[in-house]
Amino acid sequence: MGKSKIGLLGLGVMGKSLARNIADKGNVTSVYNIPFPGEETVVRDFVSTFDDLPFYGAEDMEDFVQSIEPPRMIILMIKAGAPVDEMMDKLAPLLSENDMVVDAGNSFFKDTERRSKSYSEKGLHFVGMGVSGGEEGALKGPSIMPSGTAYAKSHLLPILQKMAAVAGGDPCVEWVGPGGAGHFVKMVHNGMEYADMQLISEVYDVCKTIFNLSNEEIANILEGFSAIHKGYLLEISIDILRKQEGDEYVLDTILDVAGHKGTGKWTSKEALDLGIAVPTMTAAMNQRIISSYKSLRSSLGSSPKNHIPFTTEWAEILNKGFLMARMQGHIEGFHLIQDASNDYNWNINMREVASLWRGGCIIRSAMLPVFMEAFDTHPGIQHLYHAPNIMNILEDGYDSARKINALAAEHGRSTPCFSAAIQYYLSVRSEKLPINMIQAQRDYFGAHTYRTIEDPDTPKHTDW
Ligand code: 6PG
């Protein structure tokens, strides 16, 4: 076997799947895994298990780098954070000019920006690459969000296009922009993922605690939702609702406390820093945090009020309201990406982002073509509330979302994402907000001045 076309370092669950995907497309692939205690035979075992694929199992780092054809392309599939910096430091002295190192983990985009600069000073290319789709996506075709130099793009994109999921005939990969753009887009994807997940759990909760429906009945309701809802998270939630082990539904045995690895939290923090409101995504993040107050909740928790009968009318309200709130979560995500793109000069093509999320990734759903249509018909649109096809759906679903939220509140159940979605919608559609009072209060206690309706450019102060 000659030199490898590409290398992949890090044979964890995701790394193994991605390596198999790359090699399956006919690319001779060098693989390597740092032999931490207990992992000494990982490379050998992997290569021998998949001996029908063109793998080269490297002995050590030097052998790994040398086995790859220059200019080298090396994908890191390792834990985000310090391990990436450590690996970059180990690799740098072994690399040659114009070699490319691709970080395919969920790294923080500002780290990616910093790493890109440090590698470019060494004559190397660092690519931040968001990859979504979990283990199965990595193997069968993920959604891929790379960013970096034009040089790296010209070498990597043809390979990534063969590895990615396909939707509507297009590969679910786009070169998102330079520097940290790819990891930023992946971060926001995860914020949107949190909102979608939370909204599904709010629908589940309303059905279970207020309508007293069984898991099977709830699964049937989700299955009956309109075609626009079709997508990965809804599908897996239906499967989850139906899964039994023995006589028990697995879902009923699972503790109501959810963790997170950071991407959803970064989304909210970055949005605040950029001055973009993302309340629906943030509500989902907050609910995971509140879920961890388990002992407080157990000591204070009350049972929901009596049940009410489920009707076909309610099925339609859930369907429409859920759509309105999901759209709102996505709108916040796209707004955030657009604003970051302006701020950081990334020149991200929003239509391409919507397009590459149609397949492979966790938030893939039939809603994404609706966003593509909005970007197609309104190129350069800064806020999707300006797009009539989006606004029509919001207007159509608002009343249903409001009814779900009101019903839940009446019955003592929380629906934070529904609530956040309708509040954003109402606020943005209010020509007049009571923020004149905020201005006055600030001026009263801090002489911060205020601006008037008549002359907004001249700050005024009143001796209150
Ligand atoms: C994906 C997922 C994946 C992972 C997230 C979520 O797009 O394939 O988003 O990256 O599941 O890290 O993790 P947390 O819920 O733990 O934050």
Tab-separated table of C-alpha atoms and ligand atoms in Angstrom:
chain	number	residue	atom	x	y	z
A	1	MET	CA	0.000	0.000	0.000
A	2	GLY	CA	1.345	3.468	-0.900
A	3	LYS	CA	0.968	6.488	1.307
A	4	SER	CA	-2.431	7.255	2.755
A	5	LYS	CA	-4.651	9.986	1.383
A	6	ILE	CA	-5.777	11.102	4.826
A	7	GLY	CA	-5.237	10.338	8.516
A	8	LEU	CA	-7.603	10.109	11.462
A	9	LEU	CA	-6.388	10.364	15.010
A	10	GLY	CA	-8.623	9.265	17.895
A	11	LEU	CA	-10.392	5.922	17.691
A	12	GLY	CA	-13.214	6.471	20.141
A	13	VAL	CA	-16.766	5.590	19.118
A	14	MET	CA	-17.131	8.612	16.809
A	15	GLY	CA	-13.582	8.345	15.453
A	16	LYS	CA	-14.022	4.701	14.478
A	17	SER	CA	-17.271	5.447	12.661
A	18	LEU	CA	-15.849	8.457	10.826
A	19	ALA	CA	-12.705	6.508	9.850
A	20	ARG	CA	-14.854	3.710	8.405
A	21	ASN	CA	-16.920	6.256	6.493
A	22	ILE	CA	-13.776	7.842	4.971
A	23	ALA	CA	-12.153	4.522	4.067
A	24	ASP	CA	-15.420	3.182	2.673
A	25	LYS	CA	-15.230	5.903	0.001
A	26	GLY	CA	-11.988	4.366	-1.268
A	27	ASN	CA	-9.590	6.678	0.604
A	28	VAL	CA	-6.552	4.909	1.997
A	29	THR	CA	-6.718	6.066	5.605
A	30	SER	CA	-4.070	6.042	8.317
A	31	VAL	CA	-5.481	5.625	11.796
A	32	TYR	CA	-3.893	6.175	15.151
A	33	ASN	CA	-4.965	6.301	18.781
A	34	ILE	CA	-2.857	7.483	21.705
A	35	PRO	CA	-2.188	4.277	23.680
A	36	PHE	CA	-3.569	5.327	27.049
A	37	PRO	CA	-3.506	2.488	29.611
A	38	GLY	CA	-5.975	-0.155	28.467
A	39	GLU	CA	-6.015	1.173	24.891
A	40	GLU	CA	-2.724	-0.316	23.677
A	41	THR	CA	-4.360	-2.621	21.130
A	42	VAL	CA	-7.110	-0.271	19.880
A	43	VAL	CA	-5.438	0.489	16.523
A	44	ARG	CA	-4.506	-3.116	15.786
A	45	ASP	CA	-7.938	-4.447	16.793
A	46	PHE	CA	-9.723	-1.830	14.708
A	47	VAL	CA	-7.675	-2.426	11.568
A	48	SER	CA	-8.023	-6.198	11.841
A	49	THR	CA	-11.792	-5.993	12.452
A	50	PHE	CA	-12.226	-3.930	9.289
A	51	ASP	CA	-9.597	-5.596	7.133
A	52	ASP	CA	-11.821	-5.181	4.066
A	53	LEU	CA	-11.284	-1.398	4.262
A	54	PRO	CA	-8.080	0.410	3.141
A	55	PHE	CA	-6.701	1.255	6.601
A	56	TYR	CA	-3.137	1.696	7.691
A	57	GLY	CA	-2.774	1.216	11.452
A	58	ALA	CA	0.100	3.427	12.608
A	59	GLU	CA	2.573	2.315	15.269
A	60	ASP	CA	3.178	5.748	16.752
A	61	MET	CA	2.666	9.452	15.984
A	62	GLU	CA	5.703	9.713	13.743
A	63	ASP	CA	4.742	6.641	11.754
A	64	PHE	CA	1.184	8.023	11.519
A	65	VAL	CA	2.299	11.374	10.079
A	66	GLN	CA	4.888	9.822	7.758
A	67	SER	CA	2.348	7.374	6.356
A	68	ILE	CA	0.205	10.201	4.929
A	69	GLU	CA	0.756	11.747	1.508
A	70	PRO	CA	1.759	15.463	1.717
A	71	PRO	CA	0.159	17.929	1.893
A	72	ARG	CA	-1.238	15.920	4.781
A	73	MET	CA	-4.830	15.971	5.925
A	74	ILE	CA	-5.260	14.810	9.500
A	75	ILE	CA	-8.631	14.650	11.226
A	76	LEU	CA	-8.606	14.853	15.029
A	77	MET	CA	-11.496	13.030	16.652
A	78	ILE	CA	-10.560	13.688	20.243
A	79	LYS	CA	-12.093	15.329	23.310
A	80	ALA	CA	-12.601	19.075	22.930
A	81	GLY	CA	-10.570	21.438	25.111
A	82	ALA	CA	-6.973	21.007	26.283
A	83	PRO	CA	-6.433	17.647	24.481
A	84	VAL	CA	-6.738	19.482	21.130
A	85	ASP	CA	-3.989	21.953	22.066
A	86	GLU	CA	-1.804	19.119	23.340
A	87	MET	CA	-2.273	17.149	20.139
A	88	MET	CA	-1.551	20.187	17.973
A	89	ASP	CA	1.704	20.734	19.883
A	90	LYS	CA	2.680	17.091	19.438
A	91	LEU	CA	1.842	17.100	15.730
A	92	ALA	CA	3.345	20.470	14.728
A	93	PRO	CA	7.038	19.421	14.750
A	94	LEU	CA	6.215	16.332	12.679
A	95	LEU	CA	4.296	18.226	9.970
A	96	SER	CA	5.479	19.981	6.818
A	97	GLU	CA	4.427	23.262	5.276
A	98	ASN	CA	0.770	23.391	4.166
A	99	ASP	CA	-0.262	20.274	6.082
A	100	MET	CA	-3.822	20.480	7.402
A	101	VAL	CA	-5.131	19.463	10.797
A	102	VAL	CA	-8.893	19.228	11.171
A	103	ASP	CA	-10.566	19.368	14.571
A	104	ALA	CA	-13.846	17.465	14.236
A	105	GLY	CA	-14.874	17.758	17.885
A	106	ASN	CA	-17.335	20.143	19.532
A	107	SER	CA	-14.680	22.793	20.177
A	108	PHE	CA	-15.401	26.331	21.297
A	109	PHE	CA	-15.142	28.571	18.203
A	110	LYS	CA	-12.866	31.122	19.870
A	111	ASP	CA	-10.382	28.320	20.593
A	112	THR	CA	-10.580	27.397	16.923
A	113	GLU	CA	-9.848	31.014	15.915
A	114	ARG	CA	-6.820	31.060	18.212
A	115	ARG	CA	-5.607	27.658	16.978
A	116	SER	CA	-6.012	28.679	13.331
A	117	LYS	CA	-3.802	31.722	13.923
A	118	SER	CA	-1.120	29.768	15.747
A	119	TYR	CA	-0.949	27.092	13.023
A	120	SER	CA	-0.943	29.646	10.228
A	121	GLU	CA	2.117	31.296	11.835
A	122	LYS	CA	3.808	27.905	11.440
A	123	GLY	CA	2.811	27.622	7.742
A	124	LEU	CA	0.166	25.012	8.631
A	125	HIS	CA	-3.629	24.995	8.224
A	126	PHE	CA	-6.020	24.393	11.080
A	127	VAL	CA	-9.611	23.581	10.194
A	128	GLY	CA	-12.482	23.678	12.689
A	129	MET	CA	-15.112	21.208	11.610
A	130	GLY	CA	-18.545	20.845	13.166
A	131	VAL	CA	-19.853	17.317	12.695
A	132	SER	CA	-23.379	16.367	13.613
A	133	GLY	CA	-25.226	13.096	13.552
A	134	GLY	CA	-23.882	11.018	16.403
A	135	GLU	CA	-22.285	7.612	15.895
A	136	GLU	CA	-24.640	6.501	13.127
A	137	GLY	CA	-24.259	9.792	11.257
A	138	ALA	CA	-20.470	9.619	11.462
A	139	LEU	CA	-20.612	6.160	9.856
A	140	LYS	CA	-23.380	6.551	7.311
A	141	GLY	CA	-23.121	10.257	6.524
A	142	PRO	CA	-23.063	13.188	8.927
A	143	SER	CA	-23.827	16.842	8.373
A	144	ILE	CA	-20.483	18.618	8.189
A	145	MET	CA	-19.658	22.285	8.929
A	146	PRO	CA	-15.963	22.961	8.163
A	147	SER	CA	-14.191	26.325	8.115
A	148	GLY	CA	-10.653	27.459	7.400
A	149	THR	CA	-8.405	28.630	4.576
A	150	ALA	CA	-9.230	28.407	0.864
A	151	TYR	CA	-6.227	26.083	0.502
A	152	ALA	CA	-7.655	23.651	3.066
A	153	LYS	CA	-11.065	23.914	1.420
A	154	SER	CA	-9.711	22.917	-1.989
A	155	HIS	CA	-8.105	19.773	-0.556
A	156	LEU	CA	-10.684	18.680	1.995
A	157	LEU	CA	-14.051	19.553	0.510
A	158	PRO	CA	-14.038	16.870	-2.226
A	159	ILE	CA	-13.385	14.198	0.413
A	160	LEU	CA	-16.000	15.601	2.812
A	161	GLN	CA	-18.597	15.752	0.038
A	162	LYS	CA	-18.280	11.990	-0.394
A	163	MET	CA	-18.556	11.335	3.353
A	164	ALA	CA	-21.503	13.583	4.125
A	165	ALA	CA	-25.177	12.690	4.242
A	166	VAL	CA	-27.139	13.533	1.109
A	167	ALA	CA	-30.409	15.485	1.143
A	168	GLY	CA	-32.361	16.536	-1.929
A	169	GLY	CA	-29.437	15.308	-4.049
A	170	ASP	CA	-26.936	17.622	-2.297
A	171	PRO	CA	-24.167	16.575	0.086
A	172	CYS	CA	-24.813	17.946	3.579
A	173	VAL	CA	-21.523	19.822	3.785
A	174	GLU	CA	-20.589	23.411	2.993
A	175	TRP	CA	-17.381	25.277	3.638
A	176	VAL	CA	-18.969	27.644	6.149
A	177	GLY	CA	-16.264	30.316	6.145
A	178	PRO	CA	-12.840	31.070	7.664
A	179	GLY	CA	-11.491	30.528	11.203
A	180	GLY	CA	-14.024	29.502	13.829
A	181	ALA	CA	-17.141	29.884	11.638
A	182	GLY	CA	-17.733	26.125	11.350
A	183	HIS	CA	-17.593	25.516	15.076
A	184	PHE	CA	-19.814	28.562	15.659
A	185	VAL	CA	-22.445	27.157	13.295
A	186	LYS	CA	-22.203	23.756	15.002
A	187	MET	CA	-22.554	25.421	18.397
A	188	VAL	CA	-25.758	27.158	17.294
A	189	HIS	CA	-27.006	23.903	15.741
A	190	ASN	CA	-26.746	22.449	19.228
A	191	GLY	CA	-28.612	25.397	20.778
A	192	MET	CA	-31.406	24.743	18.272
A	193	GLU	CA	-31.154	21.026	19.084
A	194	TYR	CA	-31.705	21.801	22.791
A	195	ALA	CA	-34.817	23.883	21.943
A	196	ASP	CA	-36.304	21.183	19.703
A	197	MET	CA	-35.643	18.505	22.337
A	198	GLN	CA	-37.173	20.607	25.113
A	199	LEU	CA	-40.255	21.430	23.015
A	200	ILE	CA	-40.845	17.733	22.337
A	201	SER	CA	-40.579	17.043	26.060
A	202	GLU	CA	-43.058	19.848	26.798
A	203	VAL	CA	-45.575	18.328	24.368
A	204	TYR	CA	-44.970	14.944	26.003
A	205	ASP	CA	-45.516	16.460	29.455
A	206	VAL	CA	-48.773	18.194	28.520
A	207	CYS	CA	-50.071	14.959	26.982
A	208	LYS	CA	-49.052	12.853	29.952
A	209	THR	CA	-49.857	15.041	32.929
A	210	ILE	CA	-52.850	17.046	31.679
A	211	PHE	CA	-54.502	14.734	29.152
A	212	ASN	CA	-53.442	11.604	31.077
A	213	LEU	CA	-52.402	9.822	27.883
A	214	SER	CA	-50.288	6.679	27.740
A	215	ASN	CA	-46.843	6.628	26.133
A	216	GLU	CA	-48.311	4.736	23.191
A	217	GLU	CA	-51.054	7.335	22.722
A	218	ILE	CA	-48.519	10.167	22.879
A	219	ALA	CA	-46.368	8.389	20.294
A	220	ASN	CA	-49.426	8.151	18.034
A	221	ILE	CA	-50.098	11.875	18.427
A	222	LEU	CA	-46.508	12.795	17.514
A	223	GLU	CA	-46.714	10.425	14.567
A	224	GLY	CA	-49.849	12.206	13.364
A	225	PHE	CA	-48.190	15.639	13.257
A	226	SER	CA	-47.954	17.391	9.866
A	227	ALA	CA	-45.287	16.425	7.351
A	228	ILE	CA	-43.307	19.617	8.045
A	229	HIS	CA	-42.441	18.192	11.493
A	230	LYS	CA	-40.887	15.026	10.068
A	231	GLY	CA	-37.351	14.789	11.305
A	232	TYR	CA	-34.825	12.932	13.362
A	233	LEU	CA	-35.655	14.201	16.860
A	234	LEU	CA	-39.378	13.560	16.456
A	235	GLU	CA	-38.715	10.072	15.052
A	236	ILE	CA	-36.429	9.055	17.908
A	237	SER	CA	-38.866	10.492	20.463
A	238	ILE	CA	-41.641	8.300	19.030
A	239	ASP	CA	-39.322	5.275	19.290
A	240	ILE	CA	-38.379	6.264	22.835
A	241	LEU	CA	-42.038	6.561	23.876
A	242	ARG	CA	-42.749	3.051	22.595
A	243	LYS	CA	-39.676	1.289	23.945
A	244	GLN	CA	-40.464	-1.361	26.536
A	245	GLU	CA	-38.183	-3.604	28.542
A	246	GLY	CA	-40.239	-6.382	30.061
A	247	ASP	CA	-43.516	-4.836	31.210
A	248	GLU	CA	-42.018	-1.408	31.672
A	249	TYR	CA	-41.660	1.568	29.378
A	250	VAL	CA	-37.976	2.522	29.541
A	251	LEU	CA	-38.854	6.236	29.469
A	252	ASP	CA	-40.858	5.881	32.689
A	253	THR	CA	-37.782	4.548	34.474
A	254	ILE	CA	-35.456	7.420	33.484
A	255	LEU	CA	-34.533	10.107	36.009
A	256	ASP	CA	-35.745	13.614	35.090
A	257	VAL	CA	-32.320	15.260	35.262
A	258	ALA	CA	-30.414	16.112	32.044
A	259	GLY	CA	-26.777	17.066	31.731
A	260	HIS	CA	-25.034	18.902	28.943
A	261	LYS	CA	-21.537	19.238	27.521
A	262	GLY	CA	-21.430	22.978	27.004
A	263	THR	CA	-22.446	23.837	23.448
A	264	GLY	CA	-25.980	24.945	24.414
A	265	LYS	CA	-24.592	27.088	27.204
A	266	TRP	CA	-22.050	28.690	24.853
A	267	THR	CA	-24.871	29.508	22.425
A	268	SER	CA	-26.702	31.567	25.056
A	269	LYS	CA	-23.520	33.211	26.348
A	270	GLU	CA	-22.334	34.174	22.866
A	271	ALA	CA	-25.787	35.470	21.967
A	272	LEU	CA	-25.769	37.744	25.019
A	273	ASP	CA	-22.299	38.988	24.107
A	274	LEU	CA	-23.391	39.747	20.560
A	275	GLY	CA	-26.608	41.403	21.750
A	276	ILE	CA	-28.922	38.852	20.145
A	277	ALA	CA	-31.958	37.567	22.040
A	278	VAL	CA	-32.296	33.778	21.927
A	279	PRO	CA	-34.881	33.150	24.663
A	280	THR	CA	-36.278	29.887	23.305
A	281	MET	CA	-32.851	28.264	23.096
A	282	THR	CA	-31.895	29.706	26.475
A	283	ALA	CA	-35.129	28.426	28.066
A	284	ALA	CA	-34.140	24.933	26.976
A	285	MET	CA	-30.702	25.366	28.533
A	286	ASN	CA	-32.208	26.751	31.743
A	287	GLN	CA	-34.587	23.823	31.988
A	288	ARG	CA	-31.674	21.377	31.963
A	289	ILE	CA	-30.145	23.429	34.778
A	290	ILE	CA	-33.427	23.482	36.736
A	291	SER	CA	-33.748	19.733	36.180
A	292	SER	CA	-30.591	19.351	38.250
A	293	TYR	CA	-32.314	20.966	41.284
A	294	LYS	CA	-33.767	17.530	41.917
A	295	SER	CA	-33.902	17.600	45.698
A	296	LEU	CA	-35.427	21.107	45.748
A	297	ARG	CA	-38.019	20.020	43.201
A	298	SER	CA	-38.778	16.878	45.181
A	299	SER	CA	-39.301	18.843	48.360
A	300	LEU	CA	-41.566	21.466	46.736
A	301	GLY	CA	-43.227	19.564	43.910
A	302	SER	CA	-46.991	19.417	43.682
A	303	SER	CA	-49.174	17.132	41.588
A	304	PRO	CA	-50.811	18.586	38.498
A	305	LYS	CA	-54.497	19.538	38.718
A	306	ASN	CA	-57.112	17.117	37.436
A	307	HIS	CA	-56.943	15.787	33.930
A	308	ILE	CA	-58.998	16.924	30.980
A	309	PRO	CA	-60.145	14.872	27.998
A	310	PHE	CA	-58.002	14.870	24.893
A	311	THR	CA	-59.806	15.874	21.711
A	312	THR	CA	-58.938	16.061	18.021
A	313	GLU	CA	-59.031	19.828	18.462
A	314	TRP	CA	-56.211	19.577	20.992
A	315	ALA	CA	-54.238	17.337	18.636
A	316	GLU	CA	-54.321	20.147	16.057
A	317	ILE	CA	-53.428	22.773	18.669
A	318	LEU	CA	-50.380	20.740	19.694
A	319	ASN	CA	-49.381	20.256	16.073
A	320	LYS	CA	-49.608	23.951	15.168
A	321	GLY	CA	-48.290	25.363	18.419
A	322	PHE	CA	-45.323	23.000	18.365
A	323	LEU	CA	-44.523	24.165	14.825
A	324	MET	CA	-44.689	27.836	15.803
A	325	ALA	CA	-42.363	27.324	18.774
A	326	ARG	CA	-39.908	25.141	16.830
A	327	MET	CA	-39.761	27.733	14.067
A	328	GLN	CA	-39.053	30.376	16.697
A	329	GLY	CA	-36.090	28.377	18.089
A	330	HIS	CA	-34.676	28.064	14.565
A	331	ILE	CA	-35.272	31.757	13.821
A	332	GLU	CA	-33.227	32.700	16.888
A	333	GLY	CA	-30.430	30.383	15.759
A	334	PHE	CA	-30.291	31.790	12.234
A	335	HIS	CA	-30.422	35.342	13.588
A	336	LEU	CA	-27.457	34.592	15.840
A	337	ILE	CA	-25.414	33.062	13.003
A	338	GLN	CA	-26.208	35.994	10.719
A	339	ASP	CA	-25.157	38.504	13.343
A	340	ALA	CA	-21.933	36.648	14.185
A	341	SER	CA	-21.153	36.404	10.476
A	342	ASN	CA	-21.519	40.195	10.155
A	343	ASP	CA	-19.490	40.837	13.290
A	344	TYR	CA	-16.630	38.464	12.511
A	345	ASN	CA	-16.684	39.027	8.713
A	346	TRP	CA	-17.295	35.339	8.048
A	347	ASN	CA	-19.619	35.909	5.104
A	348	ILE	CA	-21.675	32.829	5.955
A	349	ASN	CA	-24.233	31.816	3.359
A	350	MET	CA	-27.369	31.259	5.423
A	351	ARG	CA	-29.137	29.292	2.726
A	352	GLU	CA	-26.245	26.853	2.633
A	353	VAL	CA	-26.418	26.421	6.405
A	354	ALA	CA	-30.136	25.577	6.195
A	355	SER	CA	-29.362	23.258	3.296
A	356	LEU	CA	-26.561	21.322	4.991
A	357	TRP	CA	-28.770	20.679	8.028
A	358	ARG	CA	-31.387	18.901	5.919
A	359	GLY	CA	-29.658	15.542	6.329
A	360	GLY	CA	-27.312	13.740	8.690
A	361	CYS	CA	-27.575	16.077	11.673
A	362	ILE	CA	-29.652	15.924	14.826
A	363	ILE	CA	-31.981	18.816	13.886
A	364	ARG	CA	-32.657	17.566	10.361
A	365	SER	CA	-36.308	17.974	9.574
A	366	ALA	CA	-38.729	18.977	6.853
A	367	MET	CA	-38.749	22.496	8.346
A	368	LEU	CA	-35.335	23.343	6.875
A	369	PRO	CA	-36.484	23.733	3.250
A	370	VAL	CA	-38.886	26.423	4.527
A	371	PHE	CA	-35.850	28.375	5.752
A	372	MET	CA	-34.033	27.773	2.462
A	373	GLU	CA	-37.018	29.248	0.658
A	374	ALA	CA	-36.912	32.317	2.918
A	375	PHE	CA	-33.190	32.848	2.223
A	376	ASP	CA	-33.748	32.241	-1.499
A	377	THR	CA	-36.533	34.764	-1.812
A	378	HIS	CA	-34.903	37.316	0.512
A	379	PRO	CA	-31.123	37.204	-0.053
A	380	GLY	CA	-29.291	39.107	2.689
A	381	ILE	CA	-32.291	38.997	5.048
A	382	GLN	CA	-31.108	39.886	8.560
A	383	HIS	CA	-34.136	38.690	10.538
A	384	LEU	CA	-36.473	35.962	9.368
A	385	TYR	CA	-39.532	37.812	10.688
A	386	HIS	CA	-39.205	39.778	7.429
A	387	ALA	CA	-39.850	36.616	5.387
A	388	PRO	CA	-43.574	36.185	4.632
A	389	ASN	CA	-43.401	32.370	4.358
A	390	ILE	CA	-41.939	32.218	7.894
A	391	MET	CA	-44.269	34.870	9.330
A	392	ASN	CA	-47.318	33.077	7.930
A	393	ILE	CA	-46.417	29.941	9.880
A	394	LEU	CA	-45.785	31.925	13.067
A	395	GLU	CA	-49.071	33.790	12.745
A	396	ASP	CA	-50.903	30.580	12.030
A	397	GLY	CA	-49.408	28.812	15.062
A	398	TYR	CA	-49.232	31.589	17.625
A	399	ASP	CA	-52.704	31.085	19.047
A	400	SER	CA	-52.096	27.351	19.444
A	401	ALA	CA	-48.747	27.904	21.166
A	402	ARG	CA	-50.461	30.390	23.488
A	403	LYS	CA	-53.216	27.865	24.306
A	404	ILE	CA	-50.676	25.137	25.107
A	405	ASN	CA	-48.799	27.521	27.368
A	406	ALA	CA	-51.971	28.721	29.099
A	407	LEU	CA	-53.298	25.194	29.576
A	408	ALA	CA	-50.004	24.080	31.108
A	409	ALA	CA	-49.893	27.076	33.467
A	410	GLU	CA	-53.511	26.496	34.564
A	411	HIS	CA	-52.610	22.921	35.407
A	412	GLY	CA	-49.404	23.816	37.222
A	413	ARG	CA	-47.036	22.528	34.535
A	414	SER	CA	-44.080	24.436	33.118
A	415	THR	CA	-43.611	24.918	29.366
A	416	PRO	CA	-40.621	27.278	29.303
A	417	CYS	CA	-39.821	26.943	25.593
A	418	PHE	CA	-43.421	27.507	24.487
A	419	SER	CA	-43.560	30.461	26.820
A	420	ALA	CA	-40.279	31.960	25.581
A	421	ALA	CA	-41.318	31.496	21.953
A	422	ILE	CA	-44.617	33.323	22.338
A	423	GLN	CA	-43.067	36.093	24.431
A	424	TYR	CA	-40.409	36.757	21.787
A	425	TYR	CA	-43.083	36.783	19.106
A	426	LEU	CA	-45.246	39.211	21.071
A	427	SER	CA	-42.322	41.484	21.956
A	428	VAL	CA	-40.948	41.752	18.447
A	429	ARG	CA	-44.443	42.439	17.148
A	430	SER	CA	-45.053	45.226	19.680
A	431	GLU	CA	-44.481	48.576	18.099
A	432	LYS	CA	-44.495	50.000	21.595
A	433	LEU	CA	-42.859	48.247	24.536
A	434	PRO	CA	-42.966	49.606	28.097
A	435	ILE	CA	-39.238	50.266	27.915
A	436	ASN	CA	-39.828	54.004	28.266
A	437	MET	CA	-40.327	53.115	31.958
A	438	ILE	CA	-36.920	51.369	32.045
A	439	GLN	CA	-35.277	54.434	30.509
A	440	ALA	CA	-36.939	56.677	33.100
A	441	GLN	CA	-35.949	54.407	36.001
A	442	ARG	CA	-32.312	54.361	34.864
A	443	ASP	CA	-32.294	58.110	34.625
A	444	TYR	CA	-34.028	58.428	38.032
A	445	PHE	CA	-31.553	56.376	40.034
A	446	GLY	CA	-28.400	56.731	37.985
A	447	ALA	CA	-28.749	59.866	35.855
A	448	HIS	CA	-28.155	57.606	32.838
A	449	THR	CA	-30.212	60.010	30.688
A	450	TYR	CA	-33.021	58.952	28.358
A	451	ARG	CA	-33.984	59.535	24.752
A	452	THR	CA	-37.293	61.017	23.710
A	453	ILE	CA	-39.754	60.100	20.974
A	454	GLU	CA	-39.438	63.556	19.482
A	455	ASP	CA	-35.643	63.776	19.448
A	456	PRO	CA	-34.126	60.281	19.887
A	457	ASP	CA	-30.576	61.473	19.101
A	458	THR	CA	-30.301	63.902	22.010
A	459	PRO	CA	-29.910	62.407	25.507
A	460	LYS	CA	-32.063	64.112	28.130
A	461	HIS	CA	-31.975	64.092	31.895
A	462	THR	CA	-34.776	64.994	34.295
A	463	ASP	CA	-34.301	66.084	37.861
A	464	TRP	CA	-36.832	63.544	39.164
B	1	6PG	C1	-24.683	16.220	17.212
B	1	6PG	C2	-24.857	16.364	18.689
B	1	6PG	C3	-23.618	15.967	19.411
B	1	6PG	C4	-23.841	15.814	20.897
B	1	6PG	C5	-23.931	17.140	21.588
B	1	6PG	C6	-25.004	17.275	22.606
B	1	6PG	O1	-24.943	17.207	16.553
B	1	6PG	O2	-24.324	15.130	16.761
B	1	6PG	O3	-25.165	17.702	18.991
B	1	6PG	O4	-22.611	16.849	19.073
B	1	6PG	O5	-24.903	14.992	21.137
B	1	6PG	O6	-22.692	17.348	22.158
B	1	6PG	O7	-24.521	17.062	23.828
B	1	6PG	P1	-25.094	17.635	25.176
B	1	6PG	O8	-26.577	17.467	25.153
B	1	6PG	O9	-24.426	16.724	26.151
B	1	6PG	O10	-24.651	19.051	25.320
